[in-house]
Coordinates of C-alpha atoms in Angstrom, one line a residue:
M13 CA 16.5 19.7 -7.6
I14 CA 14.1 16.8 -6.9
K15 CA 11.5 17.8 -4.3
V16 CA 10.5 14.8 -2.0
L17 CA 7.8 14.3 0.5
V18 CA 8.4 11.6 3.2
A19 CA 5.2 9.9 4.5
D20 CA 5.5 7.4 7.3
D21 CA 3.6 7.0 10.6
Q22 CA 6.9 6.4 12.6
A23 CA 8.7 9.6 13.4
L24 CA 12.1 8.0 13.6
I25 CA 11.8 6.5 10.1
R26 CA 10.6 9.8 8.7
Q27 CA 13.5 11.6 10.2
A28 CA 16.0 9.0 9.1
F29 CA 14.8 9.2 5.5
T30 CA 14.9 13.0 5.7
A31 CA 18.4 13.0 7.0
L32 CA 19.5 10.5 4.3
L33 CA 18.0 12.5 1.5
G34 CA 19.4 15.7 2.9
L35 CA 22.9 14.5 2.2
E36 CA 22.3 14.4 -1.5
S37 CA 22.9 17.6 -3.5
D38 CA 20.1 17.0 -6.0
L39 CA 17.3 16.0 -3.5
E40 CA 15.3 18.3 -1.2
V41 CA 12.8 17.1 1.4
I42 CA 9.9 19.7 1.3
G43 CA 7.7 18.0 3.8
Q44 CA 6.8 15.1 6.1
A45 CA 3.5 13.4 6.8
A46 CA 2.4 10.9 9.5
D47 CA -0.8 9.6 7.9
S48 CA -2.7 9.6 4.6
A49 CA -4.7 12.8 5.5
E50 CA -1.5 14.7 6.1
V51 CA -0.1 13.4 2.9
L52 CA -3.0 14.7 0.9
Q53 CA -2.9 18.1 2.7
A54 CA 0.8 18.4 2.0
V55 CA 0.5 17.6 -1.7
E56 CA -2.3 20.1 -2.1
R57 CA -0.2 22.8 -0.4
R58 CA 3.0 22.1 -2.5
P59 CA 3.0 19.1 -4.9
P60 CA 6.4 17.2 -4.6
D61 CA 8.1 15.5 -7.5
V62 CA 8.3 12.2 -5.5
I63 CA 6.6 10.8 -2.5
L64 CA 8.1 8.1 -0.4
M65 CA 4.9 6.5 0.8
D66 CA 4.5 4.0 3.7
V67 CA 1.9 1.3 3.1
Q68 CA 0.4 1.2 6.7
M69 CA -0.2 4.7 8.1
P70 CA -3.2 4.6 10.5
G71 CA -4.3 8.0 11.8
P72 CA -4.3 9.2 15.4
D73 CA -7.5 7.2 16.0
G74 CA -6.0 4.0 14.5
R75 CA -8.2 4.3 11.4
G76 CA -8.0 6.0 8.0
E77 CA -6.8 5.1 4.6
D78 CA -3.6 3.2 4.0
G79 CA -0.8 4.6 1.8
I80 CA -2.0 2.8 -1.3
A81 CA -5.5 4.3 -1.1
A82 CA -3.8 7.7 -0.7
T83 CA -1.6 7.0 -3.7
A84 CA -4.7 6.4 -5.9
K85 CA -6.1 9.8 -5.0
I86 CA -2.8 11.6 -5.5
T87 CA -2.0 10.0 -8.9
A88 CA -5.5 10.9 -10.1
S89 CA -5.3 14.6 -9.0
F90 CA -1.5 15.2 -9.3
P91 CA -0.3 13.0 -12.3
D92 CA 3.1 14.7 -12.3
T93 CA 3.9 13.5 -8.7
K94 CA 5.6 10.1 -8.6
V95 CA 4.9 7.8 -5.7
I96 CA 7.3 5.1 -4.5
I97 CA 5.7 2.8 -2.0
L98 CA 8.0 1.7 0.9
T99 CA 7.0 -1.2 3.1
T100 CA 8.4 -3.4 5.8
F101 CA 6.1 -6.2 4.6
G102 CA 7.2 -7.9 1.5
R103 CA 3.8 -9.0 0.3
P104 CA 3.1 -9.5 -3.4
G105 CA -0.4 -8.3 -2.8
Y106 CA 0.8 -4.9 -1.8
L107 CA 2.8 -4.6 -5.0
R108 CA -0.3 -5.5 -7.1
R109 CA -2.4 -2.9 -5.3
A110 CA 0.3 -0.3 -5.5
M111 CA 0.7 -0.6 -9.2
E112 CA -3.0 -0.5 -9.8
A113 CA -3.1 2.7 -7.7
G114 CA -0.6 4.4 -9.9
A115 CA 2.6 4.0 -7.9
V116 CA 5.8 3.9 -10.1
G117 CA 7.9 2.3 -7.4
F118 CA 7.7 -0.4 -4.7
M119 CA 10.6 -1.0 -2.4
I120 CA 11.3 -2.8 0.9
K121 CA 12.4 -0.5 3.7
D122 CA 15.5 -2.6 4.5
A123 CA 16.9 -2.3 1.0
P124 CA 20.3 -0.6 0.9
A125 CA 20.2 3.2 1.0
E126 CA 21.9 3.4 -2.4
Q127 CA 18.9 1.6 -4.0
L128 CA 16.4 4.0 -2.5
L129 CA 18.4 7.1 -3.8
D130 CA 18.8 5.5 -7.2
G131 CA 15.1 4.6 -7.2
I132 CA 14.1 8.3 -6.7
R133 CA 16.3 9.4 -9.6
R134 CA 15.1 6.6 -11.8
V135 CA 11.4 7.4 -11.4
M136 CA 12.2 11.0 -12.2
R137 CA 13.5 9.7 -15.6
G138 CA 10.2 8.0 -16.2
L139 CA 11.3 4.5 -15.1
R140 CA 9.6 2.1 -12.7
V141 CA 11.4 0.7 -9.6
V142 CA 10.1 -2.6 -8.3
D143 CA 11.6 -5.1 -5.9
P144 CA 12.5 -8.0 -8.2
T145 CA 11.5 -10.8 -5.8
L146 CA 8.1 -9.3 -5.2
A147 CA 7.6 -8.8 -8.9
V148 CA 8.2 -12.5 -9.5
D149 CA 6.0 -13.6 -6.6
S150 CA 3.2 -11.3 -7.9
L151 CA 3.3 -12.9 -11.3
R152 CA 3.3 -16.3 -9.8
I153 CA 0.2 -15.7 -7.7
G154 CA -1.9 -14.7 -10.7
A155 CA -5.5 -13.4 -10.8
S156 CA -7.9 -13.7 -7.9
P157 CA -10.2 -16.8 -7.9
L158 CA -12.7 -14.9 -5.6
T159 CA -16.0 -13.4 -6.7
E160 CA -16.9 -9.9 -5.7
R161 CA -19.3 -11.2 -3.1
E162 CA -16.7 -13.5 -1.6
V163 CA -14.3 -10.6 -1.4
E164 CA -16.9 -8.5 0.3
V165 CA -17.7 -11.2 2.8
L166 CA -14.0 -11.9 3.6
A167 CA -13.4 -8.1 4.1
A168 CA -16.2 -8.1 6.6
A169 CA -14.8 -11.2 8.2
A170 CA -11.4 -9.5 8.6
E171 CA -13.0 -7.2 11.2
G172 CA -13.4 -10.3 13.4
G173 CA -17.2 -10.2 13.9
S174 CA -19.6 -13.1 14.1
T175 CA -21.5 -14.5 11.1
T176 CA -24.5 -12.5 12.3
A177 CA -22.4 -9.3 12.3
I178 CA -20.9 -10.1 8.9
A179 CA -24.4 -10.7 7.5
K180 CA -25.6 -7.3 8.8
A181 CA -22.5 -5.5 7.4
V182 CA -22.9 -6.9 3.9
H183 CA -26.8 -7.1 3.9
L184 CA -27.0 -10.8 3.3
S185 CA -28.6 -13.7 5.1
E186 CA -26.4 -15.7 7.5
G187 CA -26.8 -18.7 5.4
T188 CA -25.6 -16.9 2.3
V189 CA -22.6 -15.5 4.3
R190 CA -21.7 -19.0 5.4
N191 CA -21.9 -20.2 1.8
H192 CA -19.6 -17.4 0.6
L193 CA -17.1 -18.0 3.4
S194 CA -17.1 -21.7 2.7
A195 CA -16.5 -21.1 -1.0
A196 CA -13.7 -18.6 -0.4
I197 CA -12.0 -21.0 2.1
G198 CA -12.1 -23.8 -0.4
K199 CA -10.8 -21.7 -3.3
L200 CA -7.9 -20.4 -1.2
G201 CA -7.0 -23.8 0.3
A202 CA -7.4 -22.3 3.8
G203 CA -8.3 -24.2 7.0
N204 CA -10.6 -21.5 8.3
R205 CA -11.9 -18.0 7.7
A206 CA -8.9 -16.3 9.4
E207 CA -6.4 -18.1 7.2
A208 CA -8.5 -17.3 4.2
V209 CA -8.4 -13.6 5.1
R210 CA -4.6 -13.8 5.5
I211 CA -4.1 -15.5 2.2
A212 CA -6.4 -13.1 0.3
T213 CA -4.7 -10.1 1.9
D214 CA -1.2 -11.3 1.2
S215 CA -2.1 -12.0 -2.4
G216 CA -3.6 -8.6 -3.0
W217 CA -7.1 -9.8 -3.4
L218 CA -8.4 -8.2 -0.3
D219 CA -7.7 -4.5 0.6

């Protein structure tokens, strides 16, 4: 019997996955979680064989770690637990981050149910399960052209603050922040900082 934990911030999706898995004689859902904190607590209480992990799971306050950050913690502390990332957003960047965090699977939520069930069984046999289109896109994108400082400044810019606010957040002068933003926008071929943030996020270069 393969023990599965379903983690998703939407109750209907959790219940739908639980019902689907409950129809299989070799799968048992041993728990559900609505955010990353609940996932970690559930794993500590009873480690599952496989976790179906949503990417975006904000806590009750709208904050907290995403599913990929939680995956990194789980794979470090519970190496026998396999994590399959499930997402509505087919972004190559999510795939790159998920693999780096130790996930062994990455699937799109609208994939056929048979693929999900097969994916669970495949990872239990030591295989990886990755959406083929995202795998190709991830290889095409390649490595990040951004420096660590440019990533730090773009991450602060993603919060939507002014240049002054960004400078305070990253402990740099406003002029230096402008230079880093300008460099990042140029490297990414973006028209402005918002577009640069989007491109970097979608490509997996910005958490």
